[in-house]
Amino acid sequence: MKRTTGAVAITSAAALLLSACGGDSGEETADQGSSAEETAAEDEEAADEEAAGDEAASTEAPVRDENAELVIWSDDVRAPILTEWAEQFGEEYGITTQVQVATDVRQQFKDAANVDQGPDIVVGAHDWLGEFVQNGIVEPVQMSSDTQALFTEDSLEATKYDGQIYGVPYATESLGLIRNTALAPDAPASMEDLAATGQELVDAGDADQAFVTPVSNVGDAYHAYPYLSAYGGGIFGTNSDGGWDPDNVIVGSPESIEGGEKIAWMAEEGLLNVNVDFPTMESLFAEGRTPYMVAGPWAIPNVEGAEIDYAIDPIPDFEDGGVTVPFLGVQMFYVASGAKNPTLAQEFVNTYVTTEDMQLALFEAGQRPPALQSALDTVSADDADIEAWSAAGEGASPMPNIPAMNAVWAPLGQATSDIVGGSDPAERLEAAQEEIVSNIGR
């Protein structure tokens, strides 16, 4: 381990008819404003809906059932599991519960909260947090220090805003190196080692590409971040409380520019290519035409479907000391500030979501490393992939959860794409910084 640093309301019977997808498979949305596990779900959800045909869920926003005393909104992946646990909670406390499916949880929750028609609990990505707090639609979770100690340190950190905990985490994910073991039996010792091995395979005619990860003509800041941050750079600096500081954009800093120069070097070595987007990357790896792919857990179903023998490793560091640091994405339970029954909502997230049994049940839906340490240990003991993803994500940086992050994705993505295409790293990152600062409006 290298790093230290619903639209339809559902009943339990109907829930069982819903198909699963994973929070969790595919390329980022255009604005990349959501965390990887959420945005990656879209391709797999689309496939599920196409297969379901007329049975696909409505895209209209859920309407809260006023007869229910505890209402939870989530995506259709987790809803069947949550229904079972909510019903159990309802039986224990003598109340009526309901789990509703929202097809765009983030936006539909914001819209409903603004007219006092939202749920008591909402399930979603940690990087929505700053926007939710800014809008005044979520409340801090009253979690004891003993309960906090049950979670992995990074997952709990991602739930905080201005030093307060706003959610109970249940899953994490980050990028890693997925390796075709038939082409590359051994994990590369460094990025330079990876480049050399990959090129040898290309020269021998055993591969078409030495390495793949999404770039495209508009860039992909999420997948570029591990290299951009390798020398202490990144997107935002931190404030005195350790939180992200929107007044301190560091995209154009010397440290980030050094990372940008590595991105340029990777392009020169044939590792990065603007013609590779997410679908192209998946196809090249599934067809055995490249030995290495940097992606997340959402890419694994496609690899398994292609019957590729694979291993998961941490993204290699650079020989000169640059340490690749991917983003960490966390999924969690929020308590709505407009909850009709805030006491019940706090009780559910603190006494049910914090149990190993519920965390393990949620793991079965998304196949992501659990945030609860005991659940992570249990799963890792039987699942080599989860153990490997956990190792690959060790020391990952929680994706900034401040509203200013929405101003970052497009300019930074385009800058990294342009660097891959041959533009000067310093000029493009300094220009991206100016655009981001202007977008933030500070």
mmCIF file of N, CA, C and O in Angstrom, residues 209-303:
data_model
loop_
_atom_site.group_PDB
_atom_site.id
_atom_site.type_symbol
_atom_site.label_atom_id
_atom_site.label_comp_id
_atom_site.label_asym_id
_atom_site.label_seq_id
_atom_site.Cartn_x
_atom_site.Cartn_y
_atom_site.Cartn_z
ATOM 1 N N GLN A 209 -2.403 -0.062 -27.963
ATOM 2 C CA GLN A 209 -2.172 1.099 -27.119
ATOM 3 C C GLN A 209 -1.399 0.645 -25.884
ATOM 4 O O GLN A 209 -1.712 -0.402 -25.299
ATOM 5 N N ALA A 210 -0.437 1.465 -25.452
ATOM 6 C CA ALA A 210 0.348 1.102 -24.275
ATOM 7 C C ALA A 210 -0.450 1.225 -22.988
ATOM 8 O O ALA A 210 -0.192 0.504 -22.005
ATOM 9 N N PHE A 211 -1.478 2.081 -22.995
ATOM 10 C CA PHE A 211 -2.213 2.417 -21.773
ATOM 11 C C PHE A 211 -3.418 3.233 -22.196
ATOM 12 O O PHE A 211 -3.351 3.983 -23.176
ATOM 13 N N VAL A 212 -4.524 3.108 -21.461
ATOM 14 C CA VAL A 212 -5.691 3.931 -21.769
ATOM 15 C C VAL A 212 -6.345 4.456 -20.497
ATOM 16 O O VAL A 212 -6.361 3.793 -19.454
ATOM 17 N N THR A 213 -6.846 5.675 -20.610
ATOM 18 C CA THR A 213 -7.709 6.290 -19.607
ATOM 19 C C THR A 213 -8.446 7.399 -20.349
ATOM 20 O O THR A 213 -7.948 7.909 -21.353
ATOM 21 N N PRO A 214 -9.644 7.788 -19.928
ATOM 22 C CA PRO A 214 -10.412 8.765 -20.707
ATOM 23 C C PRO A 214 -9.751 10.142 -20.755
ATOM 24 O O PRO A 214 -9.309 10.662 -19.739
ATOM 25 N N VAL A 215 -9.687 10.707 -21.968
ATOM 26 C CA VAL A 215 -9.236 12.085 -22.147
ATOM 27 C C VAL A 215 -10.299 12.830 -22.957
ATOM 28 O O VAL A 215 -10.966 13.711 -22.455
ATOM 29 N N SER A 216 -10.449 12.483 -24.219
ATOM 30 C CA SER A 216 -11.404 13.069 -25.165
ATOM 31 C C SER A 216 -11.016 14.494 -25.528
ATOM 32 O O SER A 216 -10.099 15.083 -24.961
ATOM 33 N N ASN A 217 -11.738 15.090 -26.453
ATOM 34 C CA ASN A 217 -11.438 16.440 -26.923
ATOM 35 C C ASN A 217 -11.815 17.517 -25.915
ATOM 36 O O ASN A 217 -11.362 18.665 -26.042
ATOM 37 N N VAL A 218 -12.641 17.177 -24.936
ATOM 38 C CA VAL A 218 -13.013 18.165 -23.914
ATOM 39 C C VAL A 218 -12.357 17.866 -22.578
ATOM 40 O O VAL A 218 -12.501 18.611 -21.621
ATOM 41 N N GLY A 219 -11.630 16.777 -22.510
ATOM 42 C CA GLY A 219 -10.897 16.459 -21.297
ATOM 43 C C GLY A 219 -11.738 15.781 -20.240
ATOM 44 O O GLY A 219 -12.961 15.692 -20.333
ATOM 45 N N ASP A 220 -11.055 15.290 -19.232
ATOM 46 C CA ASP A 220 -11.694 14.598 -18.122
ATOM 47 C C ASP A 220 -10.868 14.895 -16.868
ATOM 48 O O ASP A 220 -9.881 14.224 -16.577
ATOM 49 N N ALA A 221 -11.258 15.948 -16.165
ATOM 50 C CA ALA A 221 -10.477 16.399 -15.016
ATOM 51 C C ALA A 221 -10.409 15.354 -13.917
ATOM 52 O O ALA A 221 -9.408 15.264 -13.197
ATOM 53 N N TYR A 222 -11.455 14.556 -13.792
ATOM 54 C CA TYR A 222 -11.485 13.523 -12.754
ATOM 55 C C TYR A 222 -10.367 12.506 -12.983
ATOM 56 O O TYR A 222 -9.627 12.148 -12.062
ATOM 57 N N HIS A 223 -10.227 12.029 -14.219
ATOM 58 C CA HIS A 223 -9.206 11.030 -14.524
ATOM 59 C C HIS A 223 -7.811 11.643 -14.651
ATOM 60 O O HIS A 223 -6.810 10.926 -14.541
ATOM 61 N N ALA A 224 -7.725 12.956 -14.878
ATOM 62 C CA ALA A 224 -6.418 13.620 -14.966
ATOM 63 C C ALA A 224 -5.873 13.986 -13.590
ATOM 64 O O ALA A 224 -4.668 14.204 -13.439
ATOM 65 N N TYR A 225 -6.738 14.061 -12.600
ATOM 66 C CA TYR A 225 -6.341 14.564 -11.287
ATOM 67 C C TYR A 225 -5.173 13.803 -10.638
ATOM 68 O O TYR A 225 -4.304 14.436 -10.022
ATOM 69 N N PRO A 226 -5.093 12.468 -10.731
ATOM 70 C CA PRO A 226 -3.969 11.786 -10.073
ATOM 71 C C PRO A 226 -2.598 12.286 -10.524
ATOM 72 O O PRO A 226 -1.652 12.309 -9.722
ATOM 73 N N TYR A 227 -2.479 12.693 -11.768
ATOM 74 C CA TYR A 227 -1.196 13.171 -12.290
ATOM 75 C C TYR A 227 -1.010 14.659 -11.974
ATOM 76 O O TYR A 227 0.084 15.099 -11.620
ATOM 77 N N LEU A 228 -2.108 15.407 -12.073
ATOM 78 C CA LEU A 228 -2.067 16.827 -11.777
ATOM 79 C C LEU A 228 -1.661 17.079 -10.323
ATOM 80 O O LEU A 228 -0.991 18.060 -10.012
ATOM 81 N N SER A 229 -2.042 16.179 -9.443
ATOM 82 C CA SER A 229 -1.799 16.357 -8.006
ATOM 83 C C SER A 229 -0.517 15.681 -7.522
ATOM 84 O O SER A 229 -0.202 15.743 -6.331
ATOM 85 N N ALA A 230 0.241 15.072 -8.424
ATOM 86 C CA ALA A 230 1.344 14.197 -8.017
ATOM 87 C C ALA A 230 2.479 14.915 -7.299
ATOM 88 O O ALA A 230 3.249 14.291 -6.564
ATOM 89 N N TYR A 231 2.575 16.232 -7.490
ATOM 90 C CA TYR A 231 3.690 16.979 -6.886
ATOM 91 C C TYR A 231 3.186 18.024 -5.889
ATOM 92 O O TYR A 231 3.850 19.027 -5.643
ATOM 93 N N GLY A 232 2.022 17.759 -5.329
ATOM 94 C CA GLY A 232 1.461 18.664 -4.336
ATOM 95 C C GLY A 232 0.486 19.672 -4.897
ATOM 96 O O GLY A 232 0.007 20.548 -4.178
ATOM 97 N N GLY A 233 0.186 19.558 -6.178
ATOM 98 C CA GLY A 233 -0.776 20.459 -6.790
ATOM 99 C C GLY A 233 -2.195 19.954 -6.619
ATOM 100 O O GLY A 233 -2.473 19.074 -5.814
ATOM 101 N N GLY A 234 -3.093 20.518 -7.398
ATOM 102 C CA GLY A 234 -4.487 20.102 -7.300
ATOM 103 C C GLY A 234 -5.413 21.197 -7.748
ATOM 104 O O GLY A 234 -5.155 21.887 -8.741
ATOM 105 N N ILE A 235 -6.476 21.413 -6.984
ATOM 106 C CA ILE A 235 -7.519 22.358 -7.384
ATOM 107 C C ILE A 235 -7.673 23.489 -6.379
ATOM 108 O O ILE A 235 -7.595 24.660 -6.726
ATOM 109 N N PHE A 236 -7.893 23.138 -5.110
ATOM 110 C CA PHE A 236 -8.029 24.147 -4.059
ATOM 111 C C PHE A 236 -7.011 23.895 -2.953
ATOM 112 O O PHE A 236 -6.677 22.747 -2.653
ATOM 113 N N GLY A 237 -6.557 24.968 -2.334
ATOM 114 C CA GLY A 237 -5.831 24.842 -1.086
ATOM 115 C C GLY A 237 -6.819 24.662 0.052
ATOM 116 O O GLY A 237 -8.033 24.612 -0.156
ATOM 117 N N THR A 238 -6.323 24.551 1.251
ATOM 118 C CA THR A 238 -7.193 24.350 2.414
ATOM 119 C C THR A 238 -7.152 25.565 3.329
ATOM 120 O O THR A 238 -6.197 26.350 3.323
ATOM 121 N N ASN A 239 -8.198 25.696 4.133
ATOM 122 C CA ASN A 239 -8.258 26.790 5.100
ATOM 123 C C ASN A 239 -7.726 26.329 6.452
ATOM 124 O O ASN A 239 -7.224 25.209 6.587
ATOM 125 N N SER A 240 -7.846 27.173 7.462
ATOM 126 C CA SER A 240 -7.277 26.869 8.776
ATOM 127 C C SER A 240 -7.940 25.670 9.438
ATOM 128 O O SER A 240 -7.355 25.035 10.318
ATOM 129 N N ASP A 241 -9.172 25.355 9.023
ATOM 130 C CA ASP A 241 -9.887 24.200 9.579
ATOM 131 C C ASP A 241 -9.605 22.916 8.807
ATOM 132 O O ASP A 241 -10.132 21.857 9.141
ATOM 133 N N GLY A 242 -8.790 23.013 7.764
ATOM 134 C CA GLY A 242 -8.490 21.841 6.960
ATOM 135 C C GLY A 242 -9.472 21.606 5.838
ATOM 136 O O GLY A 242 -9.339 20.632 5.095
ATOM 137 N N GLY A 243 -10.474 22.483 5.698
ATOM 138 C CA GLY A 243 -11.458 22.340 4.630
ATOM 139 C C GLY A 243 -10.978 23.005 3.345
ATOM 140 O O GLY A 243 -10.020 23.786 3.343
ATOM 141 N N TRP A 244 -11.642 22.698 2.238
ATOM 142 C CA TRP A 244 -11.269 23.282 0.957
ATOM 143 C C TRP A 244 -11.571 24.773 0.940
ATOM 144 O O TRP A 244 -12.637 25.205 1.408
ATOM 145 N N ASP A 245 -10.654 25.566 0.400
ATOM 146 C CA ASP A 245 -10.772 27.021 0.406
ATOM 147 C C ASP A 245 -11.026 27.526 -1.015
ATOM 148 O O ASP A 245 -10.115 27.540 -1.845
ATOM 149 N N PRO A 246 -12.254 27.968 -1.336
ATOM 150 C CA PRO A 246 -12.553 28.438 -2.691
ATOM 151 C C PRO A 246 -11.816 29.719 -3.050
ATOM 152 O O PRO A 246 -11.743 30.087 -4.224
ATOM 153 N N ASP A 247 -11.266 30.411 -2.043
ATOM 154 C CA ASP A 247 -10.492 31.620 -2.310
ATOM 155 C C ASP A 247 -9.041 31.302 -2.675
ATOM 156 O O ASP A 247 -8.265 32.217 -2.955
ATOM 157 N N ASN A 248 -8.682 30.035 -2.638
ATOM 158 C CA ASN A 248 -7.305 29.640 -2.903
ATOM 159 C C ASN A 248 -7.277 28.568 -3.989
ATOM 160 O O ASN A 248 -7.079 27.385 -3.724
ATOM 161 N N VAL A 249 -7.487 28.980 -5.223
ATOM 162 C CA VAL A 249 -7.425 28.064 -6.364
ATOM 163 C C VAL A 249 -5.946 27.836 -6.707
ATOM 164 O O VAL A 249 -5.180 28.787 -6.842
ATOM 165 N N ILE A 250 -5.540 26.574 -6.825
ATOM 166 C CA ILE A 250 -4.118 26.263 -7.058
ATOM 167 C C ILE A 250 -3.887 25.527 -8.377
ATOM 168 O O ILE A 250 -2.842 24.920 -8.582
ATOM 169 N N VAL A 251 -4.844 25.612 -9.280
ATOM 170 C CA VAL A 251 -4.705 24.939 -10.573
ATOM 171 C C VAL A 251 -3.485 25.455 -11.337
ATOM 172 O O VAL A 251 -2.810 24.695 -12.042
ATOM 173 N N GLY A 252 -3.177 26.743 -11.184
ATOM 174 C CA GLY A 252 -2.041 27.323 -11.888
ATOM 175 C C GLY A 252 -0.777 27.420 -11.055
ATOM 176 O O GLY A 252 0.166 28.117 -11.447
ATOM 177 N N SER A 253 -0.742 26.712 -9.945
ATOM 178 C CA SER A 253 0.425 26.750 -9.068
ATOM 179 C C SER A 253 1.601 26.005 -9.687
ATOM 180 O O SER A 253 1.421 25.155 -10.567
ATOM 181 N N PRO A 254 2.836 26.290 -9.235
ATOM 182 C CA PRO A 254 3.994 25.549 -9.758
ATOM 183 C C PRO A 254 3.862 24.047 -9.565
ATOM 184 O O PRO A 254 4.290 23.268 -10.436
ATOM 185 N N GLU A 255 3.267 23.629 -8.452
ATOM 186 C CA GLU A 255 3.109 22.193 -8.185
ATOM 187 C C GLU A 255 2.134 21.555 -9.176
ATOM 188 O O GLU A 255 2.370 20.440 -9.669
ATOM 189 N N SER A 256 1.037 22.252 -9.468
ATOM 190 C CA SER A 256 0.084 21.719 -10.444
ATOM 191 C C SER A 256 0.690 21.715 -11.845
ATOM 192 O O SER A 256 0.461 20.788 -12.629
ATOM 193 N N ILE A 257 1.447 22.747 -12.160
ATOM 194 C CA ILE A 257 2.093 22.810 -13.472
ATOM 195 C C ILE A 257 3.088 21.664 -13.630
ATOM 196 O O ILE A 257 3.198 21.063 -14.714
ATOM 197 N N GLU A 258 3.796 21.311 -12.557
ATOM 198 C CA GLU A 258 4.698 20.160 -12.630
ATOM 199 C C GLU A 258 3.907 18.894 -12.942
ATOM 200 O O GLU A 258 4.355 18.046 -13.730
ATOM 201 N N GLY A 259 2.724 18.767 -12.329
ATOM 202 C CA GLY A 259 1.860 17.643 -12.680
ATOM 203 C C GLY A 259 1.409 17.720 -14.121
ATOM 204 O O GLY A 259 1.318 16.702 -14.820
ATOM 205 N N GLY A 260 1.100 18.947 -14.595
ATOM 206 C CA GLY A 260 0.714 19.121 -15.991
ATOM 207 C C GLY A 260 1.814 18.720 -16.946
ATOM 208 O O GLY A 260 1.551 18.182 -18.038
ATOM 209 N N GLU A 261 3.051 18.967 -16.546
ATOM 210 C CA GLU A 261 4.179 18.553 -17.385
ATOM 211 C C GLU A 261 4.271 17.031 -17.474
ATOM 212 O O GLU A 261 4.667 16.482 -18.515
ATOM 213 N N LYS A 262 3.888 16.340 -16.401
ATOM 214 C CA LYS A 262 3.853 14.872 -16.461
ATOM 215 C C LYS A 262 2.740 14.392 -17.398
ATOM 216 O O LYS A 262 2.879 13.375 -18.089
ATOM 217 N N ILE A 263 1.620 15.120 -17.400
ATOM 218 C CA ILE A 263 0.548 14.783 -18.334
ATOM 219 C C ILE A 263 1.062 14.929 -19.763
ATOM 220 O O ILE A 263 0.802 14.071 -20.625
ATOM 221 N N ALA A 264 1.814 15.997 -20.032
ATOM 222 C CA ALA A 264 2.396 16.180 -21.369
ATOM 223 C C ALA A 264 3.370 15.054 -21.694
ATOM 224 O O ALA A 264 3.388 14.532 -22.825
ATOM 225 N N TRP A 265 4.181 14.657 -20.708
ATOM 226 C CA TRP A 265 5.115 13.549 -20.934
ATOM 227 C C TRP A 265 4.372 12.250 -21.230
ATOM 228 O O TRP A 265 4.759 11.495 -22.139
ATOM 229 N N MET A 266 3.279 11.998 -20.500
ATOM 230 C CA MET A 266 2.506 10.789 -20.742
ATOM 231 C C MET A 266 1.930 10.786 -22.151
ATOM 232 O O MET A 266 1.844 9.744 -22.803
ATOM 233 N N ALA A 267 1.531 11.963 -22.634
ATOM 234 C CA ALA A 267 1.023 12.046 -24.005
ATOM 235 C C ALA A 267 2.138 11.755 -25.007
ATOM 236 O O ALA A 267 1.935 11.037 -25.994
ATOM 237 N N GLU A 268 3.326 12.305 -24.745
ATOM 238 C CA GLU A 268 4.461 12.055 -25.639
ATOM 239 C C GLU A 268 4.834 10.583 -25.685
ATOM 240 O O GLU A 268 5.273 10.072 -26.724
ATOM 241 N N GLU A 269 4.635 9.886 -24.556
ATOM 242 C CA GLU A 269 4.949 8.462 -24.477
ATOM 243 C C GLU A 269 3.835 7.581 -25.044
ATOM 244 O O GLU A 269 3.928 6.351 -25.025
ATOM 245 N N GLY A 270 2.759 8.197 -25.507
ATOM 246 C CA GLY A 270 1.653 7.443 -26.080
ATOM 247 C C GLY A 270 0.685 6.882 -25.056
ATOM 248 O O GLY A 270 -0.141 6.024 -25.377
ATOM 249 N N LEU A 271 0.756 7.388 -23.813
ATOM 250 C CA LEU A 271 -0.134 6.883 -22.767
ATOM 251 C C LEU A 271 -1.476 7.612 -22.762
ATOM 252 O O LEU A 271 -2.494 7.026 -22.386
ATOM 253 N N LEU A 272 -1.475 8.877 -23.124
ATOM 254 C CA LEU A 272 -2.703 9.681 -23.141
ATOM 255 C C LEU A 272 -2.986 10.134 -24.555
ATOM 256 O O LEU A 272 -2.072 10.532 -25.287
ATOM 257 N N ASN A 273 -4.262 10.114 -24.927
ATOM 258 C CA ASN A 273 -4.650 10.389 -26.311
ATOM 259 C C ASN A 273 -6.031 11.031 -26.313
ATOM 260 O O ASN A 273 -6.968 10.500 -25.709
ATOM 261 N N VAL A 274 -6.175 12.174 -26.977
ATOM 262 C CA VAL A 274 -7.469 12.869 -26.992
ATOM 263 C C VAL A 274 -8.528 12.075 -27.737
ATOM 264 O O VAL A 274 -9.725 12.369 -27.616
ATOM 265 N N ASN A 275 -8.137 11.082 -28.505
ATOM 266 C CA ASN A 275 -9.112 10.259 -29.228
ATOM 267 C C ASN A 275 -9.701 9.159 -28.363
ATOM 268 O O ASN A 275 -10.568 8.408 -28.818
ATOM 269 N N VAL A 276 -9.231 9.042 -27.118
ATOM 270 C CA VAL A 276 -9.739 8.007 -26.214
ATOM 271 C C VAL A 276 -10.734 8.628 -25.239
ATOM 272 O O VAL A 276 -10.366 9.461 -24.411
ATOM 273 N N ASP A 277 -11.997 8.245 -25.367
ATOM 274 C CA ASP A 277 -13.004 8.609 -24.379
ATOM 275 C C ASP A 277 -13.363 7.349 -23.607
ATOM 276 O O ASP A 277 -12.711 6.301 -23.766
ATOM 277 N N PHE A 278 -14.384 7.421 -22.753
ATOM 278 C CA PHE A 278 -14.683 6.268 -21.908
ATOM 279 C C PHE A 278 -15.078 5.026 -22.721
ATOM 280 O O PHE A 278 -14.530 3.941 -22.497
ATOM 281 N N PRO A 279 -16.008 5.123 -23.669
ATOM 282 C CA PRO A 279 -16.367 3.921 -24.444
ATOM 283 C C PRO A 279 -15.182 3.342 -25.226
ATOM 284 O O PRO A 279 -15.026 2.119 -25.310
ATOM 285 N N THR A 280 -14.348 4.225 -25.794
ATOM 286 C CA THR A 280 -13.176 3.745 -26.536
ATOM 287 C C THR A 280 -12.229 3.006 -25.609
ATOM 288 O O THR A 280 -11.692 1.939 -25.958
ATOM 289 N N MET A 281 -11.996 3.578 -24.439
ATOM 290 C CA MET A 281 -11.136 2.929 -23.454
ATOM 291 C C MET A 281 -11.653 1.534 -23.111
ATOM 292 O O MET A 281 -10.898 0.553 -23.114
ATOM 293 N N GLU A 282 -12.942 1.445 -22.804
ATOM 294 C CA GLU A 282 -13.514 0.148 -22.432
ATOM 295 C C GLU A 282 -13.372 -0.867 -23.566
ATOM 296 O O GLU A 282 -13.055 -2.034 -23.322
ATOM 297 N N SER A 283 -13.602 -0.423 -24.789
ATOM 298 C CA SER A 283 -13.498 -1.334 -25.935
ATOM 299 C C SER A 283 -12.073 -1.834 -26.121
ATOM 300 O O SER A 283 -11.837 -3.031 -26.324
ATOM 301 N N LEU A 284 -11.106 -0.924 -26.050
ATOM 302 C CA LEU A 284 -9.711 -1.318 -26.237
ATOM 303 C C LEU A 284 -9.273 -2.340 -25.192
ATOM 304 O O LEU A 284 -8.599 -3.320 -25.509
ATOM 305 N N PHE A 285 -9.677 -2.124 -23.941
ATOM 306 C CA PHE A 285 -9.267 -3.063 -22.904
ATOM 307 C C PHE A 285 -10.003 -4.387 -23.036
ATOM 308 O O PHE A 285 -9.406 -5.474 -22.913
ATOM 309 N N ALA A 286 -11.300 -4.330 -23.307
ATOM 310 C CA ALA A 286 -12.095 -5.553 -23.410
ATOM 311 C C ALA A 286 -11.673 -6.411 -24.597
ATOM 312 O O ALA A 286 -11.824 -7.638 -24.575
ATOM 313 N N GLU A 287 -11.127 -5.782 -25.627
ATOM 314 C CA GLU A 287 -10.671 -6.514 -26.806
ATOM 315 C C GLU A 287 -9.223 -6.975 -26.684
ATOM 316 O O GLU A 287 -8.661 -7.523 -27.628
ATOM 317 N N GLY A 288 -8.610 -6.746 -25.521
ATOM 318 C CA GLY A 288 -7.238 -7.187 -25.300
ATOM 319 C C GLY A 288 -6.213 -6.411 -26.089
ATOM 320 O O GLY A 288 -5.126 -6.908 -26.373
ATOM 321 N N ARG A 289 -6.545 -5.153 -26.426
ATOM 322 C CA ARG A 289 -5.657 -4.357 -27.271
ATOM 323 C C ARG A 289 -4.793 -3.393 -26.477
ATOM 324 O O ARG A 289 -4.058 -2.591 -27.049
ATOM 325 N N THR A 290 -4.880 -3.452 -25.147
ATOM 326 C CA THR A 290 -4.031 -2.620 -24.283
ATOM 327 C C THR A 290 -3.827 -3.352 -22.965
ATOM 328 O O THR A 290 -4.752 -4.020 -22.476
ATOM 329 N N PRO A 291 -2.648 -3.254 -22.364
ATOM 330 C CA PRO A 291 -2.403 -3.979 -21.118
ATOM 331 C C PRO A 291 -2.890 -3.250 -19.879
ATOM 332 O O PRO A 291 -3.132 -3.883 -18.844
ATOM 333 N N TYR A 292 -3.057 -1.920 -19.961
ATOM 334 C CA TYR A 292 -3.329 -1.126 -18.757
ATOM 335 C C TYR A 292 -4.486 -0.154 -18.991
ATOM 336 O O TYR A 292 -4.588 0.464 -20.049
ATOM 337 N N MET A 293 -5.288 0.016 -17.959
ATOM 338 C CA MET A 293 -6.393 0.971 -18.013
ATOM 339 C C MET A 293 -6.564 1.570 -16.618
ATOM 340 O O MET A 293 -6.666 0.845 -15.624
ATOM 341 N N VAL A 294 -6.606 2.890 -16.528
ATOM 342 C CA VAL A 294 -6.943 3.541 -15.264
ATOM 343 C C VAL A 294 -8.414 3.900 -15.303
ATOM 344 O O VAL A 294 -8.868 4.675 -16.149
ATOM 345 N N ALA A 295 -9.164 3.298 -14.396
ATOM 346 C CA ALA A 295 -10.606 3.527 -14.297
ATOM 347 C C ALA A 295 -11.030 3.140 -12.882
ATOM 348 O O ALA A 295 -10.191 2.872 -12.016
ATOM 349 N N GLY A 296 -12.326 3.100 -12.659
ATOM 350 C CA GLY A 296 -12.850 2.753 -11.345
ATOM 351 C C GLY A 296 -13.600 1.441 -11.365
ATOM 352 O O GLY A 296 -13.649 0.750 -12.400
ATOM 353 N N PRO A 297 -14.217 1.073 -10.257
ATOM 354 C CA PRO A 297 -14.929 -0.204 -10.166
ATOM 355 C C PRO A 297 -16.032 -0.365 -11.201
ATOM 356 O O PRO A 297 -16.393 -1.490 -11.560
ATOM 357 N N TRP A 298 -16.587 0.755 -11.668
ATOM 358 C CA TRP A 298 -17.656 0.684 -12.665
ATOM 359 C C TRP A 298 -17.204 0.054 -13.973
ATOM 360 O O TRP A 298 -18.021 -0.365 -14.777
ATOM 361 N N ALA A 299 -15.885 -0.011 -14.209
ATOM 362 C CA ALA A 299 -15.372 -0.594 -15.447
ATOM 363 C C ALA A 299 -15.264 -2.116 -15.378
ATOM 364 O O ALA A 299 -15.128 -2.774 -16.416
ATOM 365 N N ILE A 300 -15.317 -2.678 -14.184
ATOM 366 C CA ILE A 300 -15.067 -4.112 -14.018
ATOM 367 C C ILE A 300 -16.118 -4.998 -14.696
ATOM 368 O O ILE A 300 -15.760 -6.023 -15.301
ATOM 369 N N PRO A 301 -17.424 -4.694 -14.621
ATOM 370 C CA PRO A 301 -18.390 -5.575 -15.295
ATOM 371 C C PRO A 301 -18.089 -5.772 -16.775
ATOM 372 O O PRO A 301 -18.236 -6.884 -17.298
ATOM 373 N N ASN A 302 -17.641 -4.729 -17.454
ATOM 374 C CA ASN A 302 -17.303 -4.852 -18.865
ATOM 375 C C ASN A 302 -16.080 -5.752 -19.060
ATOM 376 O O ASN A 302 -16.018 -6.553 -19.998
ATOM 377 N N VAL A 303 -15.108 -5.627 -18.161
ATOM 378 C CA VAL A 303 -13.908 -6.458 -18.226
ATOM 379 C C VAL A 303 -14.268 -7.924 -17.999
ATOM 380 O O VAL A 303 -13.809 -8.818 -18.732
#
